[in-house]
XYZ file of C-alpha atoms in Angstrom:
696
model
C -5.926 -4.071 24.544
C -6.192 -0.111 24.517
C -5.420 2.135 21.312
C -4.263 5.635 21.775
C -3.151 8.669 19.453
C 0.311 10.010 20.842
C 1.859 13.546 20.200
C 5.238 14.362 19.710
C 6.601 11.258 18.759
C 9.101 11.836 16.472
C 11.969 9.229 16.871
C 12.007 6.088 15.705
C 14.764 4.841 18.186
C 13.005 6.566 20.773
C 9.738 4.589 20.152
C 11.615 1.562 20.334
C 13.006 2.261 23.629
C 9.733 3.259 25.021
C 7.925 0.181 24.120
C 10.787 -1.874 25.634
C 10.062 0.156 29.066
C 6.460 -0.163 28.878
C 7.351 -4.265 28.352
C 8.813 -4.136 31.670
C 5.931 -3.034 33.270
C 2.882 -5.399 34.929
C 0.561 -6.513 32.296
C 2.863 -4.646 29.790
C 4.219 -7.619 27.587
C 2.553 -7.044 24.712
C 2.807 -2.973 24.622
C 3.698 -1.512 21.274
C 4.495 2.253 20.470
C 3.726 2.638 16.726
C 6.215 4.901 15.134
C 4.768 4.870 11.728
C 1.251 5.821 12.505
C 2.010 7.524 15.573
C 0.390 5.453 18.198
C 0.155 3.380 21.134
C -1.614 -0.200 21.972
C -1.111 -1.171 25.561
C -3.022 -3.512 27.783
C -6.495 -2.385 29.387
C -5.090 -3.531 32.920
C -1.862 -1.344 32.709
C -1.406 1.660 35.106
C -1.946 4.498 32.716
C 0.388 6.856 35.139
C 3.220 4.490 34.680
C 2.757 4.423 31.028
C 2.833 8.387 30.622
C 5.585 8.645 33.089
C 7.874 6.626 30.055
C 6.287 8.946 27.803
C 6.941 12.076 29.546
C 10.807 10.856 29.456
C 10.874 11.366 25.927
C 8.583 14.218 25.450
C 5.802 12.585 24.068
C 1.695 12.378 25.515
C -1.236 11.110 24.924
C -3.540 12.851 23.126
C -7.309 13.156 24.624
C -10.283 11.987 22.990
C -11.737 15.521 22.792
C -8.489 16.373 21.043
C -8.303 13.661 18.330
C -9.992 15.827 15.517
C -7.692 17.726 13.119
C -4.604 16.957 15.377
C -1.278 18.217 14.475
C 2.261 18.989 15.577
C 2.390 22.443 14.354
C 2.448 24.286 17.711
C 5.610 22.210 18.830
C 7.236 22.461 15.472
C 7.091 26.274 15.546
C 8.293 26.385 18.995
C 11.382 24.029 17.934
C 12.123 26.159 14.659
C 12.129 29.504 16.874
C 14.355 28.209 19.468
C 16.722 27.047 16.874
C 16.498 30.189 15.141
C 17.262 32.369 18.050
C 20.112 29.908 19.080
C 21.485 30.828 15.773
C 21.441 34.637 16.084
C 23.040 34.120 19.432
C 25.912 31.842 17.896
C 26.736 34.543 15.496
C 26.483 36.844 17.630
C 29.021 35.642 19.918
C 31.305 34.214 16.874
C 31.606 37.956 15.599
C 32.075 39.853 19.036
C 34.116 37.240 21.085
C 37.667 38.957 20.386
C 36.309 42.259 21.571
C 34.436 41.169 24.620
C 35.390 39.271 28.201
C 35.960 35.354 27.879
C 33.073 35.086 30.425
C 30.605 37.073 28.299
C 31.419 35.129 24.874
C 30.993 31.521 27.160
C 27.743 33.315 28.481
C 26.134 33.469 24.951
C 27.652 30.634 23.235
C 26.107 28.651 26.416
C 22.606 30.171 26.314
C 22.607 29.210 22.726
C 23.431 25.713 22.929
C 21.092 25.541 25.571
C 18.113 26.910 23.769
C 18.480 24.222 21.203
C 19.674 21.248 23.283
C 18.218 21.614 26.610
C 15.635 18.978 26.320
C 18.408 16.810 24.821
C 20.593 17.420 27.935
C 17.927 16.544 30.660
C 17.233 13.731 28.985
C 20.597 12.358 28.409
C 21.401 13.583 32.050
C 18.507 11.185 33.194
C 19.943 8.519 31.230
C 23.231 8.822 32.761
C 22.404 8.294 35.842
C 20.516 5.017 34.715
C 23.363 3.812 32.756
C 20.934 3.880 29.689
C 22.950 4.637 26.298
C 20.835 6.220 23.377
C 21.127 9.207 21.163
C 20.379 11.706 24.007
C 22.876 10.226 26.271
C 25.731 10.166 23.684
C 24.638 14.055 22.833
C 24.683 15.005 26.162
C 28.255 13.719 26.606
C 29.473 15.389 23.719
C 27.891 18.808 24.430
C 29.271 18.645 28.329
C 32.974 17.322 26.890
C 32.962 19.864 24.233
C 32.254 22.914 26.682
C 34.497 21.240 29.460
C 37.693 20.925 26.865
C 36.908 24.650 25.946
C 35.249 23.895 22.425
C 32.233 26.611 22.954
C 31.797 27.299 19.731
C 31.473 23.564 18.410
C 29.614 22.723 20.909
C 26.833 25.360 20.397
C 27.326 24.452 16.561
C 26.619 20.765 17.544
C 23.848 21.525 19.545
C 21.701 23.513 16.702
C 22.408 21.093 14.184
C 21.203 18.567 16.472
C 18.250 20.166 16.774
C 17.300 20.739 13.373
C 18.448 17.057 13.009
C 15.585 16.373 15.650
C 13.086 18.371 13.850
C 13.801 16.734 10.369
C 13.949 13.436 11.969
C 10.302 13.877 12.875
C 9.363 15.934 9.734
C 9.444 12.989 7.415
C 7.421 10.678 9.226
C 5.085 13.395 9.795
C 4.462 14.255 6.448
C 4.241 10.393 5.422
C 1.548 10.123 8.290
C -0.244 13.202 7.271
C -0.542 11.994 3.561
C -1.939 8.662 4.973
C -4.480 10.510 7.152
C -5.931 12.118 3.987
C -7.058 8.877 3.296
C -9.057 8.874 6.588
C -11.161 12.072 5.240
C -13.231 9.976 2.852
C -15.101 8.437 6.100
C -18.155 10.556 6.184
C -19.332 11.523 9.930
C -23.179 11.205 9.496
C -25.888 9.871 7.573
C -29.366 11.228 6.685
C -31.951 8.384 7.414
C -35.283 8.670 6.550
C -38.448 7.555 8.970
C -41.722 7.819 8.576
C -41.171 10.216 5.836
C -38.676 12.719 7.987
C -35.166 12.925 7.286
C -32.914 12.404 10.528
C -29.355 13.373 10.641
C -27.605 10.690 12.632
C -24.102 9.484 13.400
C -22.868 7.042 10.943
C -22.166 4.603 13.870
C -26.186 4.504 14.732
C -26.780 2.952 11.111
C -28.644 -0.024 10.998
C -28.972 -2.974 8.197
C -31.786 -2.267 6.559
C -31.948 1.739 7.199
C -33.070 3.828 4.129
C -30.777 6.690 3.913
C -31.191 9.680 1.635
C -28.160 10.887 -0.421
C -28.210 14.517 -1.827
C -25.696 15.811 -4.722
C -22.456 16.191 -3.288
C -23.064 14.038 0.091
C -20.919 10.956 0.566
C -22.313 7.393 1.054
C -22.151 6.931 4.742
C -21.763 2.683 4.807
C -22.365 0.240 2.323
C -25.920 0.277 0.472
C -28.043 -0.536 -2.276
C -29.829 1.929 -4.675
C -34.189 1.407 -3.980
C -34.878 5.025 -5.801
C -33.113 7.153 -8.062
C -29.959 7.066 -10.539
C -26.850 9.093 -10.630
C -23.455 9.199 -11.095
C -21.064 8.361 -8.425
C -16.946 9.196 -7.626
C -15.674 5.824 -6.252
C -11.978 7.036 -6.221
C -11.795 7.046 -2.328
C -12.031 2.993 -2.841
C -11.033 2.056 -6.286
C -8.789 4.970 -6.976
C -10.863 5.414 -10.134
C -11.151 9.226 -11.130
C -13.601 8.515 -13.813
C -17.414 8.377 -12.171
C -19.738 5.267 -12.218
C -23.510 5.130 -13.640
C -25.585 3.772 -10.773
C -29.588 2.988 -10.842
C -31.836 1.070 -8.787
C -30.332 -2.259 -7.412
C -26.927 -1.015 -8.024
C -24.231 -1.417 -5.149
C -22.845 1.835 -3.467
C -19.513 1.736 -1.508
C -19.345 3.870 1.771
C -16.983 6.803 1.231
C -18.333 6.959 -2.533
C -19.240 10.549 -3.516
C -23.134 11.295 -5.296
C -22.370 13.643 -8.023
C -25.717 14.501 -8.852
C -29.362 14.212 -8.135
C -30.690 12.172 -5.016
C -30.485 8.655 -4.009
C -32.391 6.641 -1.734
C -30.473 3.661 -0.615
C -30.918 0.701 1.812
C -27.825 -0.110 4.478
C -26.646 -3.279 3.461
C -23.506 -3.348 6.041
C -23.390 -1.299 9.403
C -20.230 1.311 9.261
C -17.999 -0.814 11.310
C -18.291 -3.899 8.661
C -18.327 -1.757 5.221
C -15.326 -2.090 2.811
C -14.166 1.394 3.657
C -13.943 0.712 7.366
C -11.923 -2.313 6.939
C -9.891 -0.942 4.098
C -8.810 1.797 6.305
C -7.904 -0.451 9.165
C -6.050 -2.615 7.210
C -4.352 0.419 5.545
C -3.249 1.516 9.315
C -2.108 -2.265 10.019
C -0.475 -2.475 7.224
C 2.001 0.535 8.343
C 3.431 -1.401 11.539
C 4.192 -4.714 9.604
C 8.008 -4.741 10.028
C 9.967 -6.107 6.799
C 12.759 -8.318 7.086
C 15.023 -5.663 6.561
C 13.479 -3.457 8.834
C 14.026 -6.194 11.633
C 17.373 -6.331 10.863
C 18.126 -3.051 11.191
C 16.460 -2.889 14.665
C 18.328 -5.804 15.883
C 21.459 -4.049 14.389
C 20.664 -0.580 15.932
C 20.738 -2.426 19.497
C 24.489 -3.171 19.124
C 25.341 -0.389 17.453
C 24.996 2.200 19.941
C 27.103 0.165 22.469
C 29.790 -0.376 20.019
C 30.148 3.064 18.922
C 30.354 4.029 22.862
C 33.584 1.617 23.060
C 35.015 2.696 19.557
C 34.465 6.364 20.968
C 36.584 5.530 24.199
C 39.334 3.465 22.379
C 39.895 6.803 20.049
C 40.115 8.869 23.095
C 42.555 6.476 25.128
C 44.356 4.417 22.942
C 46.581 7.138 21.214
C 47.722 9.385 24.401
C 48.174 5.919 26.069
C 50.484 4.251 23.682
C 51.378 6.829 20.629
C 52.103 9.847 23.065
C 48.751 11.662 21.686
C 47.727 14.880 23.052
C 44.496 13.832 25.516
C 42.532 16.877 24.750
C 42.872 16.527 21.078
C 41.977 12.495 21.302
C 39.274 13.305 23.697
C 37.536 15.903 20.999
C 37.998 13.255 18.611
C 35.997 10.555 21.082
C 33.406 13.141 21.523
C 32.898 13.216 17.590
C 32.389 9.651 17.507
C 29.888 9.483 20.213
C 27.866 11.996 17.845
C 28.599 9.475 15.057
C 26.758 7.043 17.362
C 23.060 8.270 16.269
C 21.333 5.632 14.774
C 18.402 7.912 13.910
C 19.149 8.297 9.922
C 19.717 4.197 9.715
C 16.426 3.533 11.492
C 14.736 6.028 9.372
C 15.922 4.674 6.258
C 12.994 2.079 5.773
C 9.941 3.288 7.501
C 9.350 6.329 5.748
C 9.822 5.006 2.169
C 7.720 1.896 3.126
C 4.896 4.073 4.409
C 5.005 6.164 1.390
C 4.768 3.437 -0.925
C 1.601 1.762 1.053
C -0.074 5.233 0.834
C 0.585 6.040 -2.555
C -0.611 2.553 -3.357
C -3.635 3.087 -1.167
C -4.457 6.329 -3.273
C -4.377 4.307 -6.182
C -7.085 1.793 -4.960
C -4.671 -0.869 -4.138
C -4.521 -2.142 -0.844
C -1.259 -3.628 0.471
C -1.618 -5.118 3.927
C 1.886 -4.643 4.833
C 5.697 -3.559 3.951
C 6.481 -7.034 4.109
C 4.223 -7.699 0.627
C 5.392 -4.622 -0.843
C 8.754 -6.132 -0.276
C 7.891 -9.600 -1.400
C 6.346 -8.048 -4.389
C 9.480 -6.199 -5.716
C 11.535 -9.148 -5.376
C 9.087 -11.746 -7.253
C 9.799 -12.752 -10.711
C 7.290 -15.043 -11.686
C 3.365 -14.466 -11.436
C 0.683 -16.678 -12.352
C -3.106 -15.335 -13.112
C -6.250 -17.109 -13.174
C -7.709 -17.074 -16.825
C -11.621 -16.709 -16.011
C -12.608 -13.201 -14.449
C -8.940 -12.120 -14.349
C -7.441 -12.083 -17.787
C -10.838 -12.182 -18.983
C -14.232 -10.352 -18.317
C -15.690 -13.786 -17.062
C -18.606 -13.285 -19.558
C -19.384 -15.127 -23.026
C -19.189 -13.202 -26.178
C -19.618 -14.046 -29.575
C -15.889 -13.520 -31.142
C -16.513 -15.249 -34.634
C -19.250 -15.954 -36.938
C -19.725 -17.973 -39.953
C -23.152 -17.172 -41.757
C -24.823 -19.351 -44.806
C -28.307 -18.055 -44.821
C -27.852 -14.169 -44.362
C -31.897 -13.688 -44.856
C -32.720 -16.048 -41.425
C -29.751 -16.643 -39.643
C -29.959 -13.662 -37.359
C -33.538 -13.349 -37.036
C -34.247 -17.007 -36.025
C -31.297 -17.174 -33.512
C -32.893 -14.157 -32.176
C -36.208 -15.448 -31.995
C -34.942 -18.512 -30.203
C -32.440 -16.735 -27.509
C -34.719 -13.796 -26.783
C -36.423 -15.437 -23.830
C -33.656 -17.683 -22.525
C -31.862 -16.722 -19.263
C -28.395 -18.585 -20.320
C -25.292 -16.303 -20.512
C -24.269 -18.019 -23.781
C -27.831 -16.701 -24.904
C -27.358 -13.128 -23.792
C -24.206 -13.263 -25.725
C -25.698 -14.070 -28.579
C -28.646 -11.224 -28.148
C -26.073 -8.800 -27.681
C -24.741 -9.737 -31.151
C -27.911 -10.113 -32.912
C -29.181 -7.465 -31.969
C -26.580 -5.483 -33.991
C -28.021 -6.610 -37.222
C -31.809 -6.833 -36.020
C -33.686 -5.473 -32.858
C -37.298 -7.313 -32.859
C -38.080 -10.788 -33.240
C -41.425 -12.401 -33.862
C -42.419 -15.104 -31.288
C -41.492 -18.474 -31.710
C -44.301 -21.156 -31.118
C -43.429 -24.882 -29.060
C -40.212 -23.353 -28.089
C -38.571 -26.292 -26.241
C -35.171 -27.052 -24.259
C -33.388 -29.909 -24.833
C -31.052 -30.388 -21.558
C -27.394 -30.302 -22.498
C -27.629 -29.639 -26.335
C -30.023 -26.636 -26.789
C -33.115 -25.188 -28.008
C -36.156 -26.521 -30.450
C -38.863 -24.500 -31.763
C -41.283 -23.929 -34.780
C -41.873 -21.136 -36.604
C -44.300 -20.461 -39.785
C -44.746 -24.301 -39.959
C -41.105 -25.175 -39.948
C -38.579 -26.572 -37.350
C -35.501 -24.761 -36.103
C -32.772 -26.347 -33.965
C -30.047 -23.880 -32.058
C -27.214 -25.241 -29.768
C -24.349 -27.444 -29.885
C -23.732 -30.162 -32.812
C -25.753 -32.818 -31.144
C -28.979 -30.469 -31.302
C -28.715 -30.279 -35.063
C -30.400 -32.834 -37.393
C -27.862 -35.104 -39.204
C -29.936 -34.144 -42.430
C -28.825 -30.173 -41.802
C -25.288 -30.868 -42.060
C -22.738 -30.614 -45.248
C -19.578 -31.172 -45.381
C -18.191 -27.505 -45.247
C -20.629 -26.751 -42.186
C -18.890 -29.687 -40.399
C -15.599 -28.540 -41.288
C -16.335 -25.152 -39.937
C -17.263 -26.250 -36.539
C -14.006 -28.228 -36.047
C -12.175 -25.577 -37.182
C -13.946 -23.057 -34.486
C -13.735 -25.959 -31.688
C -9.867 -26.449 -32.528
C -9.208 -22.499 -32.328
C -11.184 -22.572 -28.946
C -14.510 -21.318 -29.191
C -17.615 -22.734 -27.895
C -19.875 -23.328 -30.995
C -23.447 -22.613 -31.037
C -25.427 -23.590 -34.385
C -28.524 -22.444 -35.782
C -30.083 -25.035 -38.356
C -33.530 -25.983 -40.089
C -34.664 -29.051 -40.618
C -32.678 -29.181 -43.678
C -29.564 -26.898 -43.281
C -27.198 -25.110 -41.293
C -28.029 -21.312 -41.337
C -25.130 -20.353 -39.506
C -22.175 -20.730 -36.458
C -21.599 -18.510 -33.775
C -17.803 -18.812 -32.028
C -18.345 -17.781 -28.389
C -15.879 -17.257 -26.131
C -14.745 -15.507 -22.844
C -14.012 -11.979 -23.756
C -10.535 -11.017 -22.937
C -10.119 -7.465 -20.615
C -8.996 -4.892 -22.783
C -5.706 -4.165 -20.797
C -4.668 -8.028 -20.722
C -2.253 -7.812 -23.354
C -0.724 -4.249 -22.509
C -0.280 -5.668 -18.737
C 1.304 -8.647 -19.889
C 3.702 -6.363 -21.482
C 4.037 -4.209 -18.709
C 5.074 -6.805 -16.321
C 7.546 -7.915 -18.537
C 9.085 -4.674 -18.664
C 8.986 -4.636 -14.834
C 11.317 -7.525 -14.633
C 8.769 -10.314 -14.485
C 10.223 -13.072 -16.334
C 7.616 -16.015 -16.236
C 3.799 -15.046 -16.084
C 1.671 -18.102 -16.195
C -2.113 -18.626 -16.865
C -3.979 -21.347 -14.753
C -7.103 -22.265 -16.392
C -9.961 -25.196 -15.781
C -10.785 -24.693 -19.575
C -9.643 -27.286 -22.371
C -5.987 -27.002 -24.281
C -7.334 -25.018 -27.496
C -8.902 -22.184 -25.266
C -5.596 -21.803 -23.006
C -3.609 -21.968 -25.958
C -5.365 -19.426 -27.928
C -5.845 -16.935 -25.201
C -1.966 -17.203 -24.040
C -0.671 -16.563 -27.622
C -3.065 -13.563 -27.949
C -1.787 -11.589 -24.872
C 1.908 -13.074 -24.830
C 1.900 -15.418 -21.315
C 5.074 -17.153 -21.316
C 3.570 -20.512 -20.216
C -0.097 -21.974 -19.562
C -1.913 -24.759 -17.898
C -5.123 -26.011 -18.750
C -7.741 -28.213 -17.580
C -7.167 -27.705 -13.295
C -9.456 -28.119 -10.894
C -9.431 -25.346 -7.996
C -7.003 -28.084 -5.990
C -5.116 -28.607 -9.048
C -4.450 -24.707 -9.107
C -3.045 -25.164 -5.734
C -0.861 -28.113 -6.563
C 0.791 -26.041 -9.645
C 1.521 -22.820 -7.579
C 3.523 -25.263 -5.111
C 5.208 -26.921 -8.078
C 6.156 -23.666 -9.590
C 7.725 -22.782 -6.382
C 9.619 -25.449 -5.891
C 10.924 -25.043 -9.628
C 11.565 -21.372 -9.435
C 11.387 -19.856 -6.238
C 8.784 -17.109 -5.053
C 5.552 -16.748 -7.025
C 2.441 -14.403 -6.907
C -0.865 -15.671 -7.864
C -3.343 -13.172 -8.928
C -7.126 -14.244 -8.776
C -10.952 -12.958 -7.716
C -10.434 -13.550 -4.131
C -13.517 -16.331 -4.336
C -12.691 -19.121 -6.492
C -8.825 -19.014 -6.234
C -8.973 -18.548 -2.640
C -6.688 -21.845 -1.932
C -4.083 -21.010 -4.897
C -4.068 -17.417 -3.343
C -3.184 -18.134 0.210
C -0.657 -20.977 -1.176
C 0.968 -18.552 -2.865
C 3.960 -16.701 -1.602
C 2.335 -13.393 -2.536
C -1.691 -13.442 -3.099
C -2.932 -10.714 -5.227
C -6.883 -10.271 -5.194
C -8.951 -8.198 -7.386
C -12.292 -7.968 -6.250
C -13.616 -4.276 -5.875
C -14.231 -4.477 -2.410
C -15.695 -7.991 -1.803
C -14.883 -9.313 1.730
C -13.357 -12.523 0.443
C -10.855 -10.412 -1.637
C -10.203 -8.458 1.383
C -9.585 -11.328 3.519
C -7.554 -13.830 1.429
C -5.236 -11.643 -0.317
C -1.910 -9.808 0.229
C -2.704 -7.560 -2.145
C -6.096 -6.382 -3.167
C -6.671 -4.525 -6.292
C -10.053 -2.351 -5.854
C -10.602 -1.945 -9.112
C -12.501 -4.585 -11.569
C -9.392 -4.673 -13.765
C -5.731 -4.981 -13.377
C -4.495 -1.593 -14.963
C -2.814 -0.808 -11.433
C -0.767 -3.757 -11.007
C 2.187 -2.894 -13.176
C 2.271 0.397 -11.229
C 1.968 -0.882 -7.811
C 5.068 -3.591 -8.855
C 6.989 -0.527 -9.954
C 6.138 1.296 -6.539
C 7.211 -1.545 -4.672
C 10.664 -1.797 -6.699
C 10.997 1.842 -5.912
C 10.579 1.414 -2.601
C 12.901 -1.462 -2.160
C 15.858 0.800 -4.032
C 15.295 3.552 -1.953
C 15.654 1.378 1.298
C 18.650 0.000 -0.014
C 20.162 3.108 -1.234
C 19.414 4.826 2.643
C 20.814 2.045 4.327
C 23.867 2.231 2.093
C 24.264 5.670 2.344
C 23.459 5.963 6.140
C 26.269 3.355 6.992
C 28.555 4.565 4.387
C 28.654 8.193 5.957
C 29.262 7.023 9.499
C 31.861 4.684 8.200
C 33.871 7.275 6.360
C 33.246 9.792 9.424
C 34.575 6.754 11.738
C 37.602 6.287 9.375
C 38.128 10.329 9.910
C 38.274 10.017 13.489
C 40.657 7.286 13.238
C 42.810 9.174 11.861
C 42.237 12.154 13.866
C 40.554 14.862 11.279
C 37.010 14.445 12.385
C 35.456 17.377 13.895
C 32.412 17.851 15.698
C 30.864 19.987 13.185
C 31.463 17.448 10.542
C 30.230 14.361 12.472
C 26.739 16.189 13.015
C 26.730 17.359 9.623
C 26.998 13.886 8.378
C 24.343 12.502 10.711
C 22.117 15.277 9.710
C 22.895 15.045 5.942
C 21.943 11.062 5.948
C 18.687 12.114 7.860
C 17.908 14.682 5.112
C 18.544 12.650 2.279
C 16.629 9.297 3.633
C 13.904 11.532 4.372
C 13.632 13.284 1.243
C 13.960 10.015 -0.758
C 11.394 8.260 1.259
C 8.724 10.883 0.684
C 9.811 11.276 -3.022
C 7.801 7.859 -3.358
C 4.352 9.712 -2.509
C 4.668 11.739 -5.789
C 2.516 10.415 -8.691
C 3.667 9.908 -12.244
C 1.795 11.062 -15.176
C 1.498 7.512 -16.535
C -0.344 6.576 -12.939
C -2.505 9.671 -13.057
C -3.694 8.855 -16.805
C -4.733 5.076 -15.827
C -8.533 5.329 -15.415
């Protein structure tokens, strides 16, 4: 399959029709015209001349490769605006002078004014008539010819001018949405500075190879995913994660392609060629997301296919039934029938959804939230229950000392530090972080031995000391109080680490997985956004799960679950309560993420997170999830209102036509008004709230 950018694609209905025509061509079965992104995807085997012939019928052309940079439609827009402006001036000239000039003079001015705004529509509509193809251009052509034929030159001209404005506005909304999406693509670096034999060579990013060493100066973009081998700096990762605060980086740290080096000079080793980089995958998925149709859009597309023919039939009935059966005046009801034809334009209805959805996907992408399609945005808006994996999602995924019980102030911290300072165990690291708040240097302990599954034993100044779980501590060291304190901490969900001598317990550490600072606020905000059942799934034991759930306000929790148990639990919750979303880290939770109606991964760009989930939070926290739910609900509300508004205006206009009160200008104003409203509301989703900008 080959992909081409298109110029002049400003009509959603026309895009559908061109796609249908292409699919009738040889090898055209899978041809697609992607209105949202302004692209065309066709088979390499298709005859390009035949494809371009179909495009030319709608005034659309293929953008040549050398014209892809900074391509826009400003020239075409300017031409259309000038034509409309001249038409409007001519209309007022004719309107003000028609009583003082010959009839043929007034007719000529009105005709020229109408032709300037509507000649393209007229010729396209004429071709369609000969092919018995009925679309908006056909309807407008019949309406214009009919208006001039029955002598309503003034209204025919107004219709032509207003339709020209409507045509511009129809394309304007999607062009703005596309521009906003295109702004995301500007983060892509064009070249990289490779170091070869001590010499810097500038090459296109597509020529980068794994293992290349690149030089990244202050202000430069990182060309592809890489690892720092020399230097340190702060890096702006906003293009990837949506986070405005710079991140400090040093030797060994990973860099995202597209992030910006703020200061200093870095040398980094390329860890992924650009095509496989996080940035390339994100941009590709965001572009693909624009074209996945929601159930609502599929319904509108199907409805629009039947809508125009029904309107045509209704227009014929409005024209002939009153004169034939109720002694109506033919010229009057022909006029009403022409007005009905104008109402047959399905453009506002077709536009009601895509502008809003593309805006929602784009706004989320700017926040560092990757939504893989409008269908998932719609699903998120409808979901009322959401399940979270605990470890690494609601918690930091690393142990910290959360409680302490000290019996011997003089020795507890020193002995604990001496025993743990050389250990690489995560719990030892948590203990060291805590004890260094009290003492920074520790003597060496002799005969330090690790006892598998229990802890450590060592000697200092002729005395033996022990550190670990209860089994590691000699019976002689325990007192009734220390045993009671250990049981209490365990019942509260802590992992206990005891430090003792041969004769006494010196103190106890209560260890737990640190809660993310945003977890409690997250749960509260999700409740505010209408999530009625917030669930926690964890492999931890019951007491730990209960404590975490109570602390952050979780509605229900399930403990002691293996990965396969989480999958089963997701299925059970779906069967009991309906649609469910699952939030995890995208690695250990892949089965559950795939099983849920909506998989949400928090992975800061990891391959597994991007591949397995429907929505990816590119940050290493959950702070952007509530605002994403809010955006999804806003998109759904806007789409619902747009559909109701577009259809409502048309129903009112059709009722006026039946009663004989509908005029041509009222019909086109109703259609144009609907187009303006649905476009403005769709684009309004792009504007970020103060609350959203404040999330770091």
